[in-house]
Short mmCIF file of C-alpha atoms in Angstrom, two decimals:
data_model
loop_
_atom_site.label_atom_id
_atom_site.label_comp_id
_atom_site.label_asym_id
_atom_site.label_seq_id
_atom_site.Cartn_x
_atom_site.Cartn_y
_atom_site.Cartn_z
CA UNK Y 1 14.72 -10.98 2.06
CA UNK Y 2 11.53 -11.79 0.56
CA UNK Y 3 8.20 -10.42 1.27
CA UNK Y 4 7.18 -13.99 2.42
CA UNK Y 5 10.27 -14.12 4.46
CA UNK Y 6 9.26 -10.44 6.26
CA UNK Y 7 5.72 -11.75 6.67
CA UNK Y 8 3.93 -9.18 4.29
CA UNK Y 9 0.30 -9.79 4.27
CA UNK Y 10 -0.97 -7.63 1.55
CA UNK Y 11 0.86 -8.27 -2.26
CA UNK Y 12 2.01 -5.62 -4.90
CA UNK Y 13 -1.37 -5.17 -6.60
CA UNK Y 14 -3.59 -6.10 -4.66
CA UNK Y 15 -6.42 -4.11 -3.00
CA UNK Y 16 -6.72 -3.00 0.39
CA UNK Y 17 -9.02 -0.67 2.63
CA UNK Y 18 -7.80 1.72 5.23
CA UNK Y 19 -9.18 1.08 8.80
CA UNK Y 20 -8.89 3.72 10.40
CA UNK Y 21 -9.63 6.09 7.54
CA UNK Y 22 -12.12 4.03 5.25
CA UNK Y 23 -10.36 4.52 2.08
CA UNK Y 24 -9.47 1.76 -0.96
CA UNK Y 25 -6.13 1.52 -2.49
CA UNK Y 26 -4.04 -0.78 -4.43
CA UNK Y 27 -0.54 -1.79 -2.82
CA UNK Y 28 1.91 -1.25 -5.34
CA UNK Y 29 5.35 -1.17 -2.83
CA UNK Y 30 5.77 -3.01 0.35
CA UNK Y 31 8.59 -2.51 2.59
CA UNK Y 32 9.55 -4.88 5.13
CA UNK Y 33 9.64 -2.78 7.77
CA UNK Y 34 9.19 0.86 8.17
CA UNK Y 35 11.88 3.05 6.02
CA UNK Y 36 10.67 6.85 5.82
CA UNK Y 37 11.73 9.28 8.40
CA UNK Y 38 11.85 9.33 11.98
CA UNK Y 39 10.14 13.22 11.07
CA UNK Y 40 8.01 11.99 8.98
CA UNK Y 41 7.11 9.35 11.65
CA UNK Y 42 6.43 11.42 14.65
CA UNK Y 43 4.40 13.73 12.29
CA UNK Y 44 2.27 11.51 10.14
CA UNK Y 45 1.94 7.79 11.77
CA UNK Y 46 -0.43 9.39 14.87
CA UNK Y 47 -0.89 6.11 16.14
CA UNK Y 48 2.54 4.97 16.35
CA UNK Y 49 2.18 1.73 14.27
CA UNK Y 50 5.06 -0.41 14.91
CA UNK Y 51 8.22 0.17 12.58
CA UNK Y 52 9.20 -3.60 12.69
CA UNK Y 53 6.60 -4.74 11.03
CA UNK Y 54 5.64 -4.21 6.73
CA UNK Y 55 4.60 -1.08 5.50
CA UNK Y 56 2.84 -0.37 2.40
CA UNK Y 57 2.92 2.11 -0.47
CA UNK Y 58 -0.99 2.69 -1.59
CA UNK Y 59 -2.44 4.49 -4.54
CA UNK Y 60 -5.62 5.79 -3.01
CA UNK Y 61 -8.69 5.19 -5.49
CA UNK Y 62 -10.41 8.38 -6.10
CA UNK Y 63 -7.14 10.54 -5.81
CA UNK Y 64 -4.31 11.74 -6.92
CA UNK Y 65 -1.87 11.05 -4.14
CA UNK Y 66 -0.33 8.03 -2.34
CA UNK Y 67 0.07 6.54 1.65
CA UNK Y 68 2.33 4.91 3.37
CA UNK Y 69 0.63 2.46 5.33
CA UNK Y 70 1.89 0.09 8.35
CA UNK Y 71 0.29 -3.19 7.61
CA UNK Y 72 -1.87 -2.83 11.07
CA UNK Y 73 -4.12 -0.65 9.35
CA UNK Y 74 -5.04 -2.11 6.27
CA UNK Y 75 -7.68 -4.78 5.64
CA UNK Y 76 -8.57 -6.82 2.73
CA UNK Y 77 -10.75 -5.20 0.10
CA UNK Y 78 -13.41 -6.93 -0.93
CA UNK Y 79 -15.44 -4.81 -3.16
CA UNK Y 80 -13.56 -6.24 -6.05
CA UNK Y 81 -14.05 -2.82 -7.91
CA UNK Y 82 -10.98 -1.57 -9.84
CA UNK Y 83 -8.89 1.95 -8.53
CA UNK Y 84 -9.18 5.12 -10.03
CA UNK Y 85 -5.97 6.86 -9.69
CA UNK Y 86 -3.76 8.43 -12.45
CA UNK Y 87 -0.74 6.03 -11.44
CA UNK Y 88 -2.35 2.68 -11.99
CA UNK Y 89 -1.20 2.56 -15.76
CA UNK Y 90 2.08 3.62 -15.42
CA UNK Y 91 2.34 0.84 -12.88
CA UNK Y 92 0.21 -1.71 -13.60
CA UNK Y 93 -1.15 -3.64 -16.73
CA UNK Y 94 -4.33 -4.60 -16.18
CA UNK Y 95 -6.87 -5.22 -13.87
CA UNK Y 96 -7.64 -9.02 -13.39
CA UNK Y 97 -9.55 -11.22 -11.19
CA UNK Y 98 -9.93 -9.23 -8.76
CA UNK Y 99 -6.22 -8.03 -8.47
CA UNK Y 100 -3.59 -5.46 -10.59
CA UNK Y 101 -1.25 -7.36 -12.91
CA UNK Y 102 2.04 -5.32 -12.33
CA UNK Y 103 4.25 -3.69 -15.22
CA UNK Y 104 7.29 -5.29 -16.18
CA UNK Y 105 9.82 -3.25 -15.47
CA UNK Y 106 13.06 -3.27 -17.60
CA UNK Y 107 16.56 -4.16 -16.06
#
């Protein structure tokens, strides 16, 4: 299944802002619907996003760790500023128009 098919709003690489929490990120997974622990779940995701709907990996811009995201609480970013994080260059190439160019990874 594609990410069009599963109705993912947000692309690998591009930039999104937390809603609930105010902070930037850059996607760099998506998952079509939710696929961590029912643990992690009850602990973490406070506000019970759904679990049928995508969820997103984010490297948070100004840190050193990631999220996992339900697609209900991220917007758009539109400061069109580039992420500080240590992973962006192991997983992207460069920053461009607005949006991170993934890495090609080798099969």
């Amino acid at each position: 299944m594609s990410l069009e098919d599963a109705g993912a709003k947000f692309a690998i690489g591009q930039l999104v802002r937390h809603r609930l929490f105010h902070y930037r990120g850059v996607v760099f997974d998506v998952d079509p619907v939710f696929s961590a622990s029912e643990e992690w779940y009850r602990k973490v995701a406070r506000t019970r996003p759904p679990k049928d709907q995508p969820w997103y990996r984010v490297l948070v811009h100004g840190a050193t760790h990631v999220t996992y995201v339900a697609e209900r609480n991220l917007a758009k970013d539109t400061s069109g500023g580039p992420i500080r994080h240590p992973g962006v260059s192991r997983l992207f190439e460069r920053f461009e128009n607005g949006f991170y160019v993934p890495r090609r990874r080798l099969q």
